[in-house]
mmCIF file with all atom_site columns, C-alpha atoms in Angstrom:
data_model
loop_
_atom_site.group_PDB
_atom_site.id
_atom_site.type_symbol
_atom_site.label_atom_id
_atom_site.label_alt_id
_atom_site.label_comp_id
_atom_site.label_asym_id
_atom_site.label_entity_id
_atom_site.label_seq_id
_atom_site.pdbx_PDB_ins_code
_atom_site.Cartn_x
_atom_site.Cartn_y
_atom_site.Cartn_z
_atom_site.occupancy
_atom_site.B_iso_or_equiv
_atom_site.pdbx_formal_charge
_atom_site.auth_seq_id
_atom_site.auth_comp_id
_atom_site.auth_asym_id
_atom_site.auth_atom_id
_atom_site.pdbx_PDB_model_num
ATOM 1   C CA . UNK A 1 1   ? 0.000   0.000   0.000   1.00 65.00 ? 1   UNK A CA 1
ATOM 2   C CA . UNK A 1 2   ? 2.979   2.307   0.550   1.00 75.00 ? 2   UNK A CA 1
ATOM 3   C CA . UNK A 1 3   ? 3.835   2.652   -3.143  1.00 78.00 ? 3   UNK A CA 1
ATOM 4   C CA . UNK A 1 4   ? 0.181   3.119   -4.086  1.00 83.00 ? 4   UNK A CA 1
ATOM 5   C CA . UNK A 1 5   ? -0.279  5.920   -1.568  1.00 86.00 ? 5   UNK A CA 1
ATOM 6   C CA . UNK A 1 6   ? 2.955   7.570   -2.637  1.00 90.00 ? 6   UNK A CA 1
ATOM 7   C CA . UNK A 1 7   ? 1.515   8.250   -6.108  1.00 93.00 ? 7   UNK A CA 1
ATOM 8   C CA . UNK A 1 8   ? -2.054  8.956   -4.946  1.00 96.00 ? 8   UNK A CA 1
ATOM 9   C CA . UNK A 1 9   ? -3.952  11.915  -3.587  1.00 97.00 ? 9   UNK A CA 1
ATOM 10  C CA . UNK A 1 10  ? -6.831  11.428  -1.174  1.00 97.00 ? 10  UNK A CA 1
ATOM 11  C CA . UNK A 1 11  ? -9.869  13.276  -2.504  1.00 98.00 ? 11  UNK A CA 1
ATOM 12  C CA . UNK A 1 12  ? -13.419 13.884  -1.383  1.00 98.00 ? 12  UNK A CA 1
ATOM 13  C CA . UNK A 1 13  ? -16.218 12.292  -3.379  1.00 98.00 ? 13  UNK A CA 1
ATOM 14  C CA . UNK A 1 14  ? -19.318 14.465  -3.624  1.00 97.00 ? 14  UNK A CA 1
ATOM 15  C CA . UNK A 1 15  ? -22.845 13.270  -4.508  1.00 94.00 ? 15  UNK A CA 1
ATOM 16  C CA . UNK A 1 16  ? -23.600 13.477  -8.252  1.00 95.00 ? 16  UNK A CA 1
ATOM 17  C CA . UNK A 1 17  ? -19.931 14.116  -9.042  1.00 97.00 ? 17  UNK A CA 1
ATOM 18  C CA . UNK A 1 18  ? -19.041 12.585  -12.393 1.00 97.00 ? 18  UNK A CA 1
ATOM 19  C CA . UNK A 1 19  ? -15.715 10.776  -12.150 1.00 96.00 ? 19  UNK A CA 1
ATOM 20  C CA . UNK A 1 20  ? -15.713 9.741   -15.799 1.00 96.00 ? 20  UNK A CA 1
ATOM 21  C CA . UNK A 1 21  ? -17.976 10.818  -18.643 1.00 95.00 ? 21  UNK A CA 1
ATOM 22  C CA . UNK A 1 22  ? -19.143 8.357   -21.277 1.00 94.00 ? 22  UNK A CA 1
ATOM 23  C CA . UNK A 1 23  ? -16.639 7.993   -24.131 1.00 92.00 ? 23  UNK A CA 1
ATOM 24  C CA . UNK A 1 24  ? -14.217 10.627  -22.813 1.00 93.00 ? 24  UNK A CA 1
ATOM 25  C CA . UNK A 1 25  ? -10.593 9.999   -21.809 1.00 91.00 ? 25  UNK A CA 1
ATOM 26  C CA . UNK A 1 26  ? -10.113 8.454   -18.373 1.00 93.00 ? 26  UNK A CA 1
ATOM 27  C CA . UNK A 1 27  ? -7.665  10.868  -16.745 1.00 93.00 ? 27  UNK A CA 1
ATOM 28  C CA . UNK A 1 28  ? -7.627  9.303   -13.267 1.00 96.00 ? 28  UNK A CA 1
ATOM 29  C CA . UNK A 1 29  ? -8.232  6.030   -11.492 1.00 96.00 ? 29  UNK A CA 1
ATOM 30  C CA . UNK A 1 30  ? -9.882  5.950   -8.074  1.00 97.00 ? 30  UNK A CA 1
ATOM 31  C CA . UNK A 1 31  ? -9.554  3.461   -5.233  1.00 96.00 ? 31  UNK A CA 1
ATOM 32  C CA . UNK A 1 32  ? -12.684 3.974   -3.174  1.00 96.00 ? 32  UNK A CA 1
ATOM 33  C CA . UNK A 1 33  ? -12.211 4.209   0.600   1.00 95.00 ? 33  UNK A CA 1
ATOM 34  C CA . UNK A 1 34  ? -15.760 5.270   1.467   1.00 95.00 ? 34  UNK A CA 1
ATOM 35  C CA . UNK A 1 35  ? -18.835 6.014   -0.614  1.00 97.00 ? 35  UNK A CA 1
ATOM 36  C CA . UNK A 1 36  ? -20.759 4.493   -3.494  1.00 97.00 ? 36  UNK A CA 1
ATOM 37  C CA . UNK A 1 37  ? -20.212 4.958   -7.235  1.00 97.00 ? 37  UNK A CA 1
ATOM 38  C CA . UNK A 1 38  ? -22.597 3.881   -9.951  1.00 96.00 ? 38  UNK A CA 1
ATOM 39  C CA . UNK A 1 39  ? -21.233 2.752   -13.311 1.00 96.00 ? 39  UNK A CA 1
ATOM 40  C CA . UNK A 1 40  ? -23.946 3.298   -15.892 1.00 95.00 ? 40  UNK A CA 1
ATOM 41  C CA . UNK A 1 41  ? -24.501 2.209   -19.472 1.00 94.00 ? 41  UNK A CA 1
ATOM 42  C CA . UNK A 1 42  ? -25.940 4.580   -22.053 1.00 94.00 ? 42  UNK A CA 1
ATOM 43  C CA . UNK A 1 43  ? -29.303 3.359   -23.366 1.00 92.00 ? 43  UNK A CA 1
ATOM 44  C CA . UNK A 1 44  ? -30.622 6.523   -25.055 1.00 90.00 ? 44  UNK A CA 1
ATOM 45  C CA . UNK A 1 45  ? -29.322 9.958   -25.957 1.00 88.00 ? 45  UNK A CA 1
ATOM 46  C CA . UNK A 1 46  ? -29.634 11.358  -22.435 1.00 86.00 ? 46  UNK A CA 1
ATOM 47  C CA . UNK A 1 47  ? -30.485 8.260   -20.422 1.00 91.00 ? 47  UNK A CA 1
ATOM 48  C CA . UNK A 1 48  ? -28.208 5.949   -18.462 1.00 93.00 ? 48  UNK A CA 1
ATOM 49  C CA . UNK A 1 49  ? -29.047 2.798   -16.503 1.00 93.00 ? 49  UNK A CA 1
ATOM 50  C CA . UNK A 1 50  ? -26.800 1.307   -13.876 1.00 94.00 ? 50  UNK A CA 1
ATOM 51  C CA . UNK A 1 51  ? -24.602 -1.605  -14.944 1.00 94.00 ? 51  UNK A CA 1
ATOM 52  C CA . UNK A 1 52  ? -22.788 -2.196  -11.636 1.00 94.00 ? 52  UNK A CA 1
ATOM 53  C CA . UNK A 1 53  ? -21.921 -0.617  -8.278  1.00 95.00 ? 53  UNK A CA 1
ATOM 54  C CA . UNK A 1 54  ? -18.537 0.230   -6.795  1.00 96.00 ? 54  UNK A CA 1
ATOM 55  C CA . UNK A 1 55  ? -17.952 0.631   -3.070  1.00 94.00 ? 55  UNK A CA 1
ATOM 56  C CA . UNK A 1 56  ? -14.937 0.296   -0.816  1.00 91.00 ? 56  UNK A CA 1
ATOM 57  C CA . UNK A 1 57  ? -14.267 -3.135  -2.331  1.00 85.00 ? 57  UNK A CA 1
ATOM 58  C CA . UNK A 1 58  ? -13.493 -1.732  -5.764  1.00 91.00 ? 58  UNK A CA 1
ATOM 59  C CA . UNK A 1 59  ? -11.895 0.782   -8.056  1.00 94.00 ? 59  UNK A CA 1
ATOM 60  C CA . UNK A 1 60  ? -12.775 3.124   -10.876 1.00 96.00 ? 60  UNK A CA 1
ATOM 61  C CA . UNK A 1 61  ? -10.379 2.657   -13.769 1.00 93.00 ? 61  UNK A CA 1
ATOM 62  C CA . UNK A 1 62  ? -10.228 -1.025  -14.652 1.00 89.00 ? 62  UNK A CA 1
ATOM 63  C CA . UNK A 1 63  ? -10.085 -0.122  -18.403 1.00 90.00 ? 63  UNK A CA 1
ATOM 64  C CA . UNK A 1 64  ? -6.662  1.401   -17.722 1.00 90.00 ? 64  UNK A CA 1
ATOM 65  C CA . UNK A 1 65  ? -5.470  -2.051  -16.682 1.00 88.00 ? 65  UNK A CA 1
ATOM 66  C CA . UNK A 1 66  ? -7.215  -4.051  -19.399 1.00 89.00 ? 66  UNK A CA 1
ATOM 67  C CA . UNK A 1 67  ? -6.745  -1.721  -22.372 1.00 89.00 ? 67  UNK A CA 1
ATOM 68  C CA . UNK A 1 68  ? -4.533  1.259   -21.523 1.00 87.00 ? 68  UNK A CA 1
ATOM 69  C CA . UNK A 1 69  ? -4.299  2.134   -25.207 1.00 86.00 ? 69  UNK A CA 1
ATOM 70  C CA . UNK A 1 70  ? -8.077  2.737   -25.439 1.00 85.00 ? 70  UNK A CA 1
ATOM 71  C CA . UNK A 1 71  ? -8.497  6.538   -25.137 1.00 74.00 ? 71  UNK A CA 1
ATOM 72  C CA . UNK A 1 72  ? -12.290 6.590   -24.741 1.00 86.00 ? 72  UNK A CA 1
ATOM 73  C CA . UNK A 1 73  ? -13.665 3.731   -22.603 1.00 89.00 ? 73  UNK A CA 1
ATOM 74  C CA . UNK A 1 74  ? -17.475 3.410   -22.341 1.00 89.00 ? 74  UNK A CA 1
ATOM 75  C CA . UNK A 1 75  ? -19.805 3.853   -19.345 1.00 94.00 ? 75  UNK A CA 1
ATOM 76  C CA . UNK A 1 76  ? -20.359 6.808   -17.067 1.00 96.00 ? 76  UNK A CA 1
ATOM 77  C CA . UNK A 1 77  ? -19.100 6.752   -13.484 1.00 97.00 ? 77  UNK A CA 1
ATOM 78  C CA . UNK A 1 78  ? -20.928 8.969   -11.014 1.00 97.00 ? 78  UNK A CA 1
ATOM 79  C CA . UNK A 1 79  ? -20.849 9.287   -7.225  1.00 97.00 ? 79  UNK A CA 1
ATOM 80  C CA . UNK A 1 80  ? -24.139 8.350   -5.560  1.00 96.00 ? 80  UNK A CA 1
ATOM 81  C CA . UNK A 1 81  ? -23.033 8.450   -1.910  1.00 96.00 ? 81  UNK A CA 1
ATOM 82  C CA . UNK A 1 82  ? -20.335 10.825  -0.678  1.00 96.00 ? 82  UNK A CA 1
ATOM 83  C CA . UNK A 1 83  ? -17.036 9.526   0.627   1.00 97.00 ? 83  UNK A CA 1
ATOM 84  C CA . UNK A 1 84  ? -13.315 9.548   -0.084  1.00 97.00 ? 84  UNK A CA 1
ATOM 85  C CA . UNK A 1 85  ? -10.968 7.876   -2.546  1.00 97.00 ? 85  UNK A CA 1
ATOM 86  C CA . UNK A 1 86  ? -7.329  7.626   -3.532  1.00 96.00 ? 86  UNK A CA 1
ATOM 87  C CA . UNK A 1 87  ? -6.972  9.330   -6.926  1.00 97.00 ? 87  UNK A CA 1
ATOM 88  C CA . UNK A 1 88  ? -4.045  8.553   -9.220  1.00 96.00 ? 88  UNK A CA 1
ATOM 89  C CA . UNK A 1 89  ? -3.344  9.989   -12.687 1.00 96.00 ? 89  UNK A CA 1
ATOM 90  C CA . UNK A 1 90  ? -4.110  7.216   -15.146 1.00 94.00 ? 90  UNK A CA 1
ATOM 91  C CA . UNK A 1 91  ? -0.738  7.367   -16.918 1.00 92.00 ? 91  UNK A CA 1
ATOM 92  C CA . UNK A 1 92  ? 1.131   7.290   -13.598 1.00 94.00 ? 92  UNK A CA 1
ATOM 93  C CA . UNK A 1 93  ? -0.906  4.308   -12.458 1.00 93.00 ? 93  UNK A CA 1
ATOM 94  C CA . UNK A 1 94  ? -0.342  2.330   -15.661 1.00 91.00 ? 94  UNK A CA 1
ATOM 95  C CA . UNK A 1 95  ? 3.406   3.008   -15.477 1.00 90.00 ? 95  UNK A CA 1
ATOM 96  C CA . UNK A 1 96  ? 3.510   1.837   -11.852 1.00 89.00 ? 96  UNK A CA 1
ATOM 97  C CA . UNK A 1 97  ? 1.674   -1.431  -12.473 1.00 85.00 ? 97  UNK A CA 1
ATOM 98  C CA . UNK A 1 98  ? 4.890   -3.270  -13.342 1.00 83.00 ? 98  UNK A CA 1
ATOM 99  C CA . UNK A 1 99  ? 5.931   -2.764  -9.708  1.00 84.00 ? 99  UNK A CA 1
ATOM 100 C CA . UNK A 1 100 ? 2.467   -3.534  -8.325  1.00 85.00 ? 100 UNK A CA 1
ATOM 101 C CA . UNK A 1 101 ? 2.145   -7.177  -9.329  1.00 86.00 ? 101 UNK A CA 1
ATOM 102 C CA . UNK A 1 102 ? 0.015   -8.212  -6.350  1.00 85.00 ? 102 UNK A CA 1
ATOM 103 C CA . UNK A 1 103 ? -2.316  -5.269  -6.925  1.00 85.00 ? 103 UNK A CA 1
ATOM 104 C CA . UNK A 1 104 ? -2.614  -6.178  -10.616 1.00 87.00 ? 104 UNK A CA 1
ATOM 105 C CA . UNK A 1 105 ? -3.668  -9.698  -9.613  1.00 88.00 ? 105 UNK A CA 1
ATOM 106 C CA . UNK A 1 106 ? -6.315  -8.325  -7.236  1.00 88.00 ? 106 UNK A CA 1
ATOM 107 C CA . UNK A 1 107 ? -7.616  -5.938  -9.909  1.00 89.00 ? 107 UNK A CA 1
ATOM 108 C CA . UNK A 1 108 ? -7.972  -8.748  -12.446 1.00 90.00 ? 108 UNK A CA 1
ATOM 109 C CA . UNK A 1 109 ? -9.945  -10.746 -9.888  1.00 92.00 ? 109 UNK A CA 1
ATOM 110 C CA . UNK A 1 110 ? -12.059 -7.646  -9.290  1.00 92.00 ? 110 UNK A CA 1
ATOM 111 C CA . UNK A 1 111 ? -12.722 -7.411  -13.037 1.00 91.00 ? 111 UNK A CA 1
ATOM 112 C CA . UNK A 1 112 ? -13.940 -11.022 -12.909 1.00 93.00 ? 112 UNK A CA 1
ATOM 113 C CA . UNK A 1 113 ? -16.294 -9.968  -10.128 1.00 93.00 ? 113 UNK A CA 1
ATOM 114 C CA . UNK A 1 114 ? -17.574 -7.025  -12.191 1.00 93.00 ? 114 UNK A CA 1
ATOM 115 C CA . UNK A 1 115 ? -18.248 -9.310  -15.159 1.00 94.00 ? 115 UNK A CA 1
ATOM 116 C CA . UNK A 1 116 ? -20.228 -11.627 -12.914 1.00 96.00 ? 116 UNK A CA 1
ATOM 117 C CA . UNK A 1 117 ? -22.134 -8.749  -11.298 1.00 95.00 ? 117 UNK A CA 1
ATOM 118 C CA . UNK A 1 118 ? -23.126 -7.214  -14.637 1.00 95.00 ? 118 UNK A CA 1
ATOM 119 C CA . UNK A 1 119 ? -24.305 -10.525 -16.079 1.00 96.00 ? 119 UNK A CA 1
ATOM 120 C CA . UNK A 1 120 ? -26.241 -11.350 -12.910 1.00 96.00 ? 120 UNK A CA 1
ATOM 121 C CA . UNK A 1 121 ? -27.879 -7.923  -12.871 1.00 95.00 ? 121 UNK A CA 1
ATOM 122 C CA . UNK A 1 122 ? -28.815 -8.319  -16.543 1.00 94.00 ? 122 UNK A CA 1
ATOM 123 C CA . UNK A 1 123 ? -30.501 -11.643 -15.802 1.00 96.00 ? 123 UNK A CA 1
ATOM 124 C CA . UNK A 1 124 ? -32.158 -10.173 -12.709 1.00 96.00 ? 124 UNK A CA 1
ATOM 125 C CA . UNK A 1 125 ? -33.573 -7.211  -14.636 1.00 93.00 ? 125 UNK A CA 1
ATOM 126 C CA . UNK A 1 126 ? -34.961 -9.542  -17.299 1.00 94.00 ? 126 UNK A CA 1
ATOM 127 C CA . UNK A 1 127 ? -36.703 -12.045 -15.030 1.00 96.00 ? 127 UNK A CA 1
ATOM 128 C CA . UNK A 1 128 ? -37.363 -10.622 -11.578 1.00 97.00 ? 128 UNK A CA 1
ATOM 129 C CA . UNK A 1 129 ? -40.038 -8.251  -10.303 1.00 97.00 ? 129 UNK A CA 1
ATOM 130 C CA . UNK A 1 130 ? -39.421 -4.599  -9.454  1.00 96.00 ? 130 UNK A CA 1
ATOM 131 C CA . UNK A 1 131 ? -39.696 -5.451  -5.747  1.00 97.00 ? 131 UNK A CA 1
ATOM 132 C CA . UNK A 1 132 ? -37.056 -8.176  -6.049  1.00 97.00 ? 132 UNK A CA 1
ATOM 133 C CA . UNK A 1 133 ? -34.741 -5.970  -8.103  1.00 97.00 ? 133 UNK A CA 1
ATOM 134 C CA . UNK A 1 134 ? -35.033 -3.096  -5.639  1.00 97.00 ? 134 UNK A CA 1
ATOM 135 C CA . UNK A 1 135 ? -34.333 -5.450  -2.749  1.00 97.00 ? 135 UNK A CA 1
ATOM 136 C CA . UNK A 1 136 ? -31.285 -6.756  -4.584  1.00 97.00 ? 136 UNK A CA 1
ATOM 137 C CA . UNK A 1 137 ? -29.989 -3.229  -5.188  1.00 97.00 ? 137 UNK A CA 1
ATOM 138 C CA . UNK A 1 138 ? -30.357 -2.244  -1.527  1.00 97.00 ? 138 UNK A CA 1
ATOM 139 C CA . UNK A 1 139 ? -28.537 -5.367  -0.345  1.00 97.00 ? 139 UNK A CA 1
ATOM 140 C CA . UNK A 1 140 ? -25.680 -5.024  -2.848  1.00 96.00 ? 140 UNK A CA 1
ATOM 141 C CA . UNK A 1 141 ? -25.312 -1.302  -2.041  1.00 96.00 ? 141 UNK A CA 1
ATOM 142 C CA . UNK A 1 142 ? -25.285 -1.955  1.706   1.00 96.00 ? 142 UNK A CA 1
ATOM 143 C CA . UNK A 1 143 ? -22.637 -4.634  1.188   1.00 93.00 ? 143 UNK A CA 1
ATOM 144 C CA . UNK A 1 144 ? -20.501 -2.363  -0.992  1.00 93.00 ? 144 UNK A CA 1
ATOM 145 C CA . UNK A 1 145 ? -20.677 0.415   1.624   1.00 93.00 ? 145 UNK A CA 1
ATOM 146 C CA . UNK A 1 146 ? -20.517 -1.918  4.630   1.00 92.00 ? 146 UNK A CA 1
ATOM 147 C CA . UNK A 1 147 ? -23.358 0.133   6.116   1.00 95.00 ? 147 UNK A CA 1
ATOM 148 C CA . UNK A 1 148 ? -27.085 -0.159  6.714   1.00 96.00 ? 148 UNK A CA 1
ATOM 149 C CA . UNK A 1 149 ? -27.558 3.566   6.021   1.00 96.00 ? 149 UNK A CA 1
ATOM 150 C CA . UNK A 1 150 ? -28.008 4.493   2.356   1.00 97.00 ? 150 UNK A CA 1
ATOM 151 C CA . UNK A 1 151 ? -28.403 8.238   1.710   1.00 96.00 ? 151 UNK A CA 1
ATOM 152 C CA . UNK A 1 152 ? -30.174 7.796   -1.626  1.00 95.00 ? 152 UNK A CA 1
ATOM 153 C CA . UNK A 1 153 ? -33.386 9.329   -2.985  1.00 95.00 ? 153 UNK A CA 1
ATOM 154 C CA . UNK A 1 154 ? -36.335 7.617   -4.645  1.00 95.00 ? 154 UNK A CA 1
ATOM 155 C CA . UNK A 1 155 ? -35.670 9.567   -7.835  1.00 94.00 ? 155 UNK A CA 1
ATOM 156 C CA . UNK A 1 156 ? -32.053 8.377   -8.063  1.00 94.00 ? 156 UNK A CA 1
ATOM 157 C CA . UNK A 1 157 ? -33.100 4.761   -7.401  1.00 95.00 ? 157 UNK A CA 1
ATOM 158 C CA . UNK A 1 158 ? -35.676 4.983   -10.178 1.00 95.00 ? 158 UNK A CA 1
ATOM 159 C CA . UNK A 1 159 ? -33.087 6.367   -12.597 1.00 93.00 ? 159 UNK A CA 1
ATOM 160 C CA . UNK A 1 160 ? -30.485 3.738   -11.735 1.00 93.00 ? 160 UNK A CA 1
ATOM 161 C CA . UNK A 1 161 ? -32.910 0.840   -12.057 1.00 94.00 ? 161 UNK A CA 1
ATOM 162 C CA . UNK A 1 162 ? -34.672 2.228   -15.129 1.00 92.00 ? 162 UNK A CA 1
ATOM 163 C CA . UNK A 1 163 ? -38.118 2.132   -13.505 1.00 94.00 ? 163 UNK A CA 1
ATOM 164 C CA . UNK A 1 164 ? -40.796 4.656   -12.522 1.00 95.00 ? 164 UNK A CA 1
ATOM 165 C CA . UNK A 1 165 ? -40.274 6.678   -9.354  1.00 95.00 ? 165 UNK A CA 1
ATOM 166 C CA . UNK A 1 166 ? -43.794 5.758   -8.241  1.00 97.00 ? 166 UNK A CA 1
ATOM 167 C CA . UNK A 1 167 ? -42.844 2.082   -8.400  1.00 97.00 ? 167 UNK A CA 1
ATOM 168 C CA . UNK A 1 168 ? -39.811 2.699   -6.204  1.00 96.00 ? 168 UNK A CA 1
ATOM 169 C CA . UNK A 1 169 ? -41.865 4.598   -3.629  1.00 95.00 ? 169 UNK A CA 1
ATOM 170 C CA . UNK A 1 170 ? -44.551 1.908   -3.595  1.00 96.00 ? 170 UNK A CA 1
ATOM 171 C CA . UNK A 1 171 ? -42.031 -0.888  -3.043  1.00 97.00 ? 171 UNK A CA 1
ATOM 172 C CA . UNK A 1 172 ? -40.185 1.025   -0.335  1.00 97.00 ? 172 UNK A CA 1
ATOM 173 C CA . UNK A 1 173 ? -43.466 1.669   1.459   1.00 96.00 ? 173 UNK A CA 1
ATOM 174 C CA . UNK A 1 174 ? -44.155 -2.071  1.359   1.00 97.00 ? 174 UNK A CA 1
ATOM 175 C CA . UNK A 1 175 ? -40.693 -2.787  2.766   1.00 97.00 ? 175 UNK A CA 1
ATOM 176 C CA . UNK A 1 176 ? -41.200 -0.261  5.543   1.00 97.00 ? 176 UNK A CA 1
ATOM 177 C CA . UNK A 1 177 ? -44.579 -1.691  6.471   1.00 97.00 ? 177 UNK A CA 1
ATOM 178 C CA . UNK A 1 178 ? -42.891 -5.096  6.733   1.00 96.00 ? 178 UNK A CA 1
ATOM 179 C CA . UNK A 1 179 ? -40.363 -3.620  9.169   1.00 97.00 ? 179 UNK A CA 1
ATOM 180 C CA . UNK A 1 180 ? -37.283 -4.295  7.047   1.00 97.00 ? 180 UNK A CA 1
ATOM 181 C CA . UNK A 1 181 ? -36.295 -0.697  6.232   1.00 98.00 ? 181 UNK A CA 1
ATOM 182 C CA . UNK A 1 182 ? -36.813 2.824   7.553   1.00 97.00 ? 182 UNK A CA 1
ATOM 183 C CA . UNK A 1 183 ? -37.578 5.127   4.665   1.00 94.00 ? 183 UNK A CA 1
ATOM 184 C CA . UNK A 1 184 ? -37.375 8.882   4.153   1.00 87.00 ? 184 UNK A CA 1
ATOM 185 C CA . UNK A 1 185 ? -37.199 10.999  1.014   1.00 79.00 ? 185 UNK A CA 1
ATOM 186 C CA . UNK A 1 186 ? -33.427 11.205  1.022   1.00 89.00 ? 186 UNK A CA 1
ATOM 187 C CA . UNK A 1 187 ? -32.266 8.133   2.938   1.00 95.00 ? 187 UNK A CA 1
ATOM 188 C CA . UNK A 1 188 ? -33.014 4.471   3.527   1.00 97.00 ? 188 UNK A CA 1
ATOM 189 C CA . UNK A 1 189 ? -31.922 2.489   6.550   1.00 97.00 ? 189 UNK A CA 1
ATOM 190 C CA . UNK A 1 190 ? -31.907 -1.295  6.465   1.00 98.00 ? 190 UNK A CA 1
ATOM 191 C CA . UNK A 1 191 ? -33.344 -2.453  9.790   1.00 97.00 ? 191 UNK A CA 1
ATOM 192 C CA . UNK A 1 192 ? -33.700 -6.156  8.991   1.00 97.00 ? 192 UNK A CA 1
ATOM 193 C CA . UNK A 1 193 ? -31.307 -7.478  6.344   1.00 96.00 ? 193 UNK A CA 1
ATOM 194 C CA . UNK A 1 194 ? -32.498 -11.059 6.664   1.00 96.00 ? 194 UNK A CA 1
ATOM 195 C CA . UNK A 1 195 ? -36.066 -9.881  6.092   1.00 97.00 ? 195 UNK A CA 1
ATOM 196 C CA . UNK A 1 196 ? -34.969 -7.940  3.022   1.00 97.00 ? 196 UNK A CA 1
ATOM 197 C CA . UNK A 1 197 ? -33.141 -11.005 1.709   1.00 96.00 ? 197 UNK A CA 1
ATOM 198 C CA . UNK A 1 198 ? -36.399 -12.924 2.044   1.00 95.00 ? 198 UNK A CA 1
ATOM 199 C CA . UNK A 1 199 ? -38.380 -10.515 -0.161  1.00 95.00 ? 199 UNK A CA 1
ATOM 200 C CA . UNK A 1 200 ? -35.533 -9.877  -2.635  1.00 97.00 ? 200 UNK A CA 1
ATOM 201 C CA . UNK A 1 201 ? -34.324 -12.370 -5.224  1.00 96.00 ? 201 UNK A CA 1
ATOM 202 C CA . UNK A 1 202 ? -31.270 -14.546 -4.693  1.00 96.00 ? 202 UNK A CA 1
ATOM 203 C CA . UNK A 1 203 ? -29.075 -12.395 -6.951  1.00 97.00 ? 203 UNK A CA 1
ATOM 204 C CA . UNK A 1 204 ? -27.578 -10.312 -4.133  1.00 95.00 ? 204 UNK A CA 1
ATOM 205 C CA . UNK A 1 205 ? -26.469 -13.476 -2.357  1.00 95.00 ? 205 UNK A CA 1
ATOM 206 C CA . UNK A 1 206 ? -24.903 -14.824 -5.543  1.00 96.00 ? 206 UNK A CA 1
ATOM 207 C CA . UNK A 1 207 ? -23.015 -11.558 -6.047  1.00 95.00 ? 207 UNK A CA 1
ATOM 208 C CA . UNK A 1 208 ? -21.800 -11.571 -2.436  1.00 93.00 ? 208 UNK A CA 1
ATOM 209 C CA . UNK A 1 209 ? -20.612 -15.169 -2.705  1.00 94.00 ? 209 UNK A CA 1
ATOM 210 C CA . UNK A 1 210 ? -18.677 -14.350 -5.880  1.00 93.00 ? 210 UNK A CA 1
ATOM 211 C CA . UNK A 1 211 ? -17.073 -11.384 -4.082  1.00 92.00 ? 211 UNK A CA 1
ATOM 212 C CA . UNK A 1 212 ? -16.019 -13.696 -1.246  1.00 91.00 ? 212 UNK A CA 1
ATOM 213 C CA . UNK A 1 213 ? -14.596 -16.159 -3.778  1.00 90.00 ? 213 UNK A CA 1
ATOM 214 C CA . UNK A 1 214 ? -12.737 -13.643 -5.946  1.00 88.00 ? 214 UNK A CA 1
ATOM 215 C CA . UNK A 1 215 ? -11.689 -10.919 -3.499  1.00 85.00 ? 215 UNK A CA 1
ATOM 216 C CA . UNK A 1 216 ? -12.624 -11.572 0.117   1.00 77.00 ? 216 UNK A CA 1
ATOM 217 C CA . UNK A 1 217 ? -10.494 -14.631 0.800   1.00 63.00 ? 217 UNK A CA 1
ATOM 218 C CA . UNK A 1 218 ? -7.616  -13.201 -1.256  1.00 61.00 ? 218 UNK A CA 1
ATOM 219 C CA . UNK A 1 219 ? -7.511  -10.096 0.951   1.00 56.00 ? 219 UNK A CA 1
ATOM 220 C CA . UNK A 1 220 ? -7.791  -11.959 4.245   1.00 51.00 ? 220 UNK A CA 1
ATOM 221 C CA . UNK A 1 221 ? -5.103  -14.489 3.277   1.00 50.00 ? 221 UNK A CA 1
ATOM 222 C CA . UNK A 1 222 ? -2.801  -12.069 1.458   1.00 50.00 ? 222 UNK A CA 1
ATOM 223 C CA . UNK A 1 223 ? 0.817   -12.464 2.488   1.00 42.00 ? 223 UNK A CA 1
ATOM 224 C CA . UNK A 1 224 ? 2.424   -9.493  4.307   1.00 40.00 ? 224 UNK A CA 1
ATOM 225 C CA . UNK A 1 225 ? 5.684   -10.175 2.486   1.00 41.00 ? 225 UNK A CA 1
ATOM 226 C CA . UNK A 1 226 ? 4.979   -7.480  -0.138  1.00 42.00 ? 226 UNK A CA 1
ATOM 227 C CA . UNK A 1 227 ? 3.535   -4.480  1.720   1.00 40.00 ? 227 UNK A CA 1
ATOM 228 C CA . UNK A 1 228 ? 4.471   -2.121  -1.102  1.00 42.00 ? 228 UNK A CA 1
ATOM 229 C CA . UNK A 1 229 ? 2.453   -4.133  -3.643  1.00 42.00 ? 229 UNK A CA 1
ATOM 230 C CA . UNK A 1 230 ? -0.893  -4.345  -1.862  1.00 37.00 ? 230 UNK A CA 1
#
């Protein structure tokens, strides 16, 4: 971690801050310490739908590892919940990767996780009800933030999921009546995760298990022999 921090600057992440615009050069990579970032796919001229979430388990800038020669990677990356991150100029990061072999391995595993998450979300959106999809989103977001408090509005949820705001509000009211969340206009608190898992689909559990397989055990068993590479 020493080498990584030596080339990074800790920055504040503000709600609705765009970290990377669709099809524009990726100038920086971000290692999220706190907060929640939505990576969205463009579906119409001025409409984006979420493809996957990034919390403290992930990074913004995987295209710089996979295809550093690509000047205009797709997707839009926007902060949904405020926090902090380590920001590194993309060119500096790519140049340093030769000395960050352990980190490169972790990032490639993280990319595997992202591929799984996007495919699972695609299947979920095609087959599961709005209530199940919303439950899945809340569980995945809470896991990514390691927090039961999600400062997110109904309007943002509707935009991310590509559904009507009224549908989001109706489902959240149902969840609150069941005693599994506490809901306000600008924040949602999970009060009973096991209850939410019961009404949601199984997709959040599948995503969490893949995280444990790809990243979780790797981090907990990582050797301390290379502190400058982690």
